[in-house]
Coordinates of C-alpha atoms in Angstrom, one line a residue:
Chain A
X1 CA 170.0 185.3 -44.2
X2 CA 172.5 186.2 -41.5
X3 CA 173.2 189.8 -41.7
X4 CA 174.6 190.4 -38.3
X5 CA 176.8 188.4 -36.0
X6 CA 174.0 188.5 -33.4
X7 CA 171.8 186.5 -35.8
X8 CA 174.3 183.7 -35.7
X9 CA 174.6 184.0 -32.0
X10 CA 170.8 183.7 -31.7
X11 CA 171.1 180.4 -33.6
X12 CA 173.7 179.2 -31.1
X13 CA 171.3 180.2 -28.3
X14 CA 168.7 177.9 -29.8
X15 CA 171.2 175.1 -29.8
X16 CA 172.0 175.8 -26.2
X17 CA 168.3 175.7 -25.3
X18 CA 167.9 172.3 -27.1
X19 CA 171.0 171.0 -25.4
X20 CA 169.6 172.1 -22.0
X21 CA 166.3 170.4 -22.6
X22 CA 168.1 167.2 -23.5
X23 CA 170.3 167.5 -20.5
X24 CA 167.3 167.8 -18.3
X25 CA 165.6 164.8 -19.9
X26 CA 168.6 162.6 -19.5
X27 CA 169.9 164.2 -16.4
X28 CA 169.7 161.0 -14.4
X29 CA 171.8 159.1 -16.8
X30 CA 174.5 161.4 -17.8
X31 CA 176.1 164.6 -16.6
X32 CA 175.6 167.7 -18.5
X33 CA 178.5 168.5 -20.7
X34 CA 178.3 172.1 -19.6
X35 CA 179.4 173.2 -23.0
X36 CA 177.9 176.3 -24.4
X37 CA 177.7 177.1 -28.0
X38 CA 178.4 180.6 -29.1
X39 CA 181.0 183.2 -29.0
X40 CA 183.0 184.0 -26.0
X41 CA 181.3 187.0 -24.6
X42 CA 181.2 188.8 -21.4
X43 CA 177.5 189.7 -21.3
X44 CA 176.0 188.3 -18.1
X45 CA 173.8 185.3 -18.2
X46 CA 170.3 186.2 -17.3
X47 CA 167.1 184.5 -16.1
X48 CA 163.6 185.9 -16.6
X49 CA 160.7 184.9 -14.4
X50 CA 157.2 186.1 -14.4
X51 CA 154.8 186.0 -11.5
X52 CA 151.5 187.6 -11.7
X53 CA 152.2 191.3 -11.2
X54 CA 156.0 191.2 -11.6
X55 CA 158.7 190.3 -13.9
X56 CA 161.8 189.2 -12.1
X57 CA 165.2 189.3 -13.8
X58 CA 168.3 187.8 -12.4
X59 CA 171.8 188.3 -13.9
X60 CA 175.1 186.8 -13.0
X61 CA 177.5 189.7 -12.3
X62 CA 180.3 188.3 -10.1
X63 CA 182.7 190.8 -8.8
X64 CA 180.7 193.9 -9.7
X65 CA 179.9 196.6 -7.2
X66 CA 176.6 198.4 -7.4
X67 CA 178.3 201.5 -8.8
X68 CA 179.6 199.5 -11.7
X69 CA 176.1 198.7 -12.9
X70 CA 173.5 200.7 -14.8
X71 CA 169.9 199.7 -15.3
X72 CA 167.7 201.7 -17.7
X73 CA 164.0 201.2 -18.2
X74 CA 161.7 202.8 -20.7
X75 CA 158.2 201.3 -21.2
X76 CA 158.9 197.6 -21.9
X77 CA 162.5 198.2 -22.8
X78 CA 165.2 197.3 -20.3
X79 CA 168.9 197.8 -20.5
X80 CA 171.5 196.4 -18.2
X81 CA 175.0 197.7 -18.7
X82 CA 178.1 197.8 -16.6
X83 CA 181.8 197.6 -16.4
X84 CA 183.8 194.9 -14.8
X85 CA 187.0 196.2 -13.6
X86 CA 190.0 194.0 -14.0
X87 CA 191.3 193.0 -10.6
X88 CA 194.7 191.9 -11.8
X89 CA 197.0 192.7 -8.9
X90 CA 200.2 194.7 -9.5
X91 CA 203.5 192.9 -9.8
X92 CA 202.0 189.5 -10.1
X93 CA 202.8 187.0 -12.8
X94 CA 199.7 185.8 -14.6
X95 CA 199.0 182.1 -14.9
X96 CA 195.4 182.0 -16.0
X97 CA 192.8 184.6 -16.9
X98 CA 189.4 183.0 -17.6
X99 CA 187.3 185.6 -16.0
X100 CA 186.1 188.3 -18.3
X101 CA 186.5 192.0 -17.8
X102 CA 185.5 195.1 -19.6
X103 CA 182.2 196.7 -20.3
X104 CA 179.0 194.9 -21.4
X105 CA 175.5 195.9 -22.3
X106 CA 172.4 193.8 -22.6
X107 CA 168.9 194.9 -23.5
X108 CA 165.6 193.2 -23.2
X109 CA 162.1 193.8 -24.6
X110 CA 159.6 192.6 -22.1
X111 CA 156.2 191.4 -23.1
X112 CA 154.5 194.2 -21.1
X113 CA 155.2 197.7 -19.9
X114 CA 156.9 198.1 -16.6
X115 CA 156.1 200.7 -13.9
X116 CA 159.6 202.2 -13.8
X117 CA 159.0 204.1 -10.5
X118 CA 158.5 200.9 -8.5
X119 CA 161.4 198.9 -9.8
X120 CA 163.5 197.2 -7.1
X121 CA 167.1 196.3 -7.8
X122 CA 169.3 194.4 -5.4
X123 CA 172.8 193.2 -5.8
X124 CA 173.7 190.2 -3.6
X125 CA 176.5 187.7 -3.8
X126 CA 177.3 188.6 -7.4
X127 CA 173.8 188.2 -8.7
X128 CA 171.7 191.2 -9.7
X129 CA 168.0 190.8 -8.8
X130 CA 165.5 193.1 -10.6
X131 CA 161.8 193.1 -9.6
X132 CA 159.8 194.9 -12.2
X133 CA 156.2 195.5 -11.4
X134 CA 153.9 195.5 -14.4
X135 CA 152.3 198.8 -15.3
X136 CA 148.9 199.3 -13.7
X137 CA 147.4 200.2 -17.0
X138 CA 148.1 196.9 -18.6
X139 CA 146.9 194.7 -15.7
X140 CA 143.5 193.1 -16.2
X141 CA 140.9 195.1 -14.4
X142 CA 137.4 194.1 -13.3
X143 CA 134.7 196.4 -14.5
X144 CA 131.6 196.7 -12.5
X145 CA 128.4 197.1 -14.3
X146 CA 126.2 199.9 -13.0
Chain B
X1 CA 152.0 159.6 -23.8
X2 CA 155.3 160.6 -25.3
X3 CA 158.7 159.7 -24.1
X4 CA 159.4 162.8 -22.2
X5 CA 156.2 162.5 -20.2
X6 CA 157.1 158.9 -19.4
X7 CA 160.4 159.9 -18.1
X8 CA 159.0 162.7 -16.0
X9 CA 156.5 160.2 -14.5
X10 CA 159.2 157.8 -13.6
X11 CA 161.1 160.6 -11.9
X12 CA 158.1 161.5 -9.8
X13 CA 157.6 157.9 -8.7
X14 CA 161.1 157.8 -7.4
X15 CA 160.7 160.0 -4.4
X16 CA 163.9 159.2 -2.7
X17 CA 166.0 160.5 -5.4
X18 CA 166.9 164.1 -5.3
X19 CA 167.8 165.9 -8.5
X20 CA 171.5 166.1 -8.8
X21 CA 173.0 169.4 -9.5
X22 CA 175.2 169.9 -12.5
X23 CA 178.8 170.3 -11.8
X24 CA 180.3 173.3 -13.4
X25 CA 183.9 174.5 -13.3
X26 CA 184.0 178.2 -12.2
X27 CA 186.1 180.6 -14.2
X28 CA 189.3 181.3 -12.4
X29 CA 192.2 183.8 -12.6
X30 CA 195.5 182.7 -11.1
X31 CA 198.4 185.0 -10.3
X32 CA 201.7 184.5 -8.6
X33 CA 204.4 186.6 -7.0
X34 CA 207.3 185.8 -4.7
X35 CA 205.1 185.8 -1.6
X36 CA 202.0 183.9 -2.7
X37 CA 199.7 182.4 -5.3
X38 CA 196.4 184.3 -5.7
X39 CA 193.3 182.6 -7.1
X40 CA 190.1 184.3 -8.0
X41 CA 187.0 182.1 -8.8
X42 CA 183.7 183.4 -10.1
X43 CA 180.9 181.9 -8.1
X44 CA 177.9 184.2 -8.4
X45 CA 175.0 183.4 -6.2
X46 CA 176.9 181.2 -3.8
X47 CA 176.8 182.1 -0.1
X48 CA 179.7 181.7 2.3
X49 CA 178.2 178.7 4.1
X50 CA 177.9 176.7 0.9
X51 CA 181.5 177.0 -0.1
X52 CA 184.2 174.6 0.9
X53 CA 187.9 174.9 0.2
X54 CA 190.1 171.9 0.9
X55 CA 193.8 171.3 0.5
X56 CA 194.8 167.7 0.8
X57 CA 198.0 166.1 -0.4
X58 CA 198.9 168.8 -2.9
X59 CA 195.4 169.2 -4.3
X60 CA 193.3 172.3 -3.7
X61 CA 189.6 171.6 -4.3
X62 CA 187.0 174.3 -4.2
X63 CA 183.4 173.7 -4.3
X64 CA 180.3 175.8 -3.9
X65 CA 176.6 175.2 -4.3
X66 CA 174.3 177.8 -5.6
X67 CA 170.8 177.6 -4.1
X68 CA 168.5 180.2 -5.6
X69 CA 164.8 179.7 -5.3
X70 CA 162.6 180.3 -8.2
X71 CA 159.3 182.1 -7.8
X72 CA 157.0 182.5 -10.7
X73 CA 157.1 180.8 -14.1
X74 CA 160.3 180.7 -16.0
X75 CA 160.2 182.7 -19.2
X76 CA 163.7 181.7 -20.0
X77 CA 166.7 180.6 -18.0
X78 CA 170.3 180.9 -18.9
X79 CA 171.7 179.8 -15.6
X80 CA 170.3 177.5 -12.9
X81 CA 171.4 176.1 -9.6
X82 CA 174.7 174.4 -10.0
X83 CA 177.6 173.1 -8.0
X84 CA 180.8 174.8 -8.8
X85 CA 183.7 172.3 -8.6
X86 CA 187.3 172.7 -9.5
X87 CA 190.5 171.0 -8.4
X88 CA 194.1 172.3 -8.7
X89 CA 197.4 170.9 -8.0
X90 CA 199.3 173.1 -5.7
X91 CA 203.1 173.0 -5.1
X92 CA 204.3 171.5 -1.9
X93 CA 205.8 174.9 -1.1
X94 CA 202.5 176.3 -0.1
X95 CA 202.1 177.0 3.6
X96 CA 198.8 175.2 4.1
X97 CA 198.3 176.7 7.6
X98 CA 198.2 180.2 6.4
X99 CA 195.9 179.9 3.4
X100 CA 193.2 182.6 3.5
X101 CA 189.9 182.6 1.7
X102 CA 187.5 185.5 1.2
X103 CA 184.2 185.7 -0.6
X104 CA 183.1 189.0 -2.0
X105 CA 180.3 189.8 -4.5
X106 CA 180.3 186.2 -5.7
X107 CA 184.0 186.0 -6.2
X108 CA 186.1 183.7 -4.1
X109 CA 189.5 184.9 -3.4
X110 CA 192.2 182.6 -2.2
X111 CA 195.6 183.6 -0.9
X112 CA 198.1 180.8 -0.9
X113 CA 201.2 182.0 0.8
X114 CA 204.5 180.3 0.0
X115 CA 206.4 178.9 2.9
X116 CA 209.5 180.7 4.1
X117 CA 211.8 178.1 2.7
X118 CA 210.4 178.5 -0.8
X119 CA 210.8 182.2 -1.0
X120 CA 213.6 183.4 -3.1
X121 CA 216.5 184.7 -1.1
X122 CA 219.2 187.1 -1.9
X123 CA 222.6 185.9 -0.9
X124 CA 225.0 188.4 0.1
X125 CA 228.5 188.0 -1.2
X126 CA 231.2 188.6 1.3
X127 CA 234.4 190.1 0.2
X128 CA 237.4 188.2 1.4

């Protein structure tokens, strides 16, 4: 049933989703536990929004410069990869390291093709914003009857 | 009407109440050398004006609110608007006047310099 570690991780994701729904439902009564099931991983958390002509993706990438990030698009396939440099200063004693470092890669399959020539990517305050216009060919078109 | 709708309806009725943000502790790195203690905290999406750093009575508290607007329908969401809150005890030897904070690419950097009295000092031995 579970052939890869990512299958198990997907199961955890489902649990997280359920937990979030419950948190929202009872949000007034109790605070979210904030606990996330799953493996400790350094892939950025991502949101996907859809509005009419565009997809919008947001990813949490604190501490990354724009040169540390790579975005690749092909049809409806999107890949965000990057490297987070460790900013451990020299000659300091370490007390705590909770922030992740190292390279990560995350890929998405969107529900529709994207016009890769008009993609807009912005990095602001540690959040990567991607605006992905849907391909003209897949947009609904009105056909006039002659 | 199922239970979730009922609760939603109640929420809508109660106009005065604003939805509280979840409090989340930011991930931090803490380093120390002879001169200072250095704290890095990940707070992606928080702008400078929404961060507060307080040192009071030996407690350092940092808090930052992330206010990102949503446009369009949510296909999925792994992070939402939160309030990053975390408290630390700092030793009395920190020179509170000289604490510096810097926000860069969603990472808050705090320099907590040690006071002169707390720095290690090499004592020269005099020969008689």
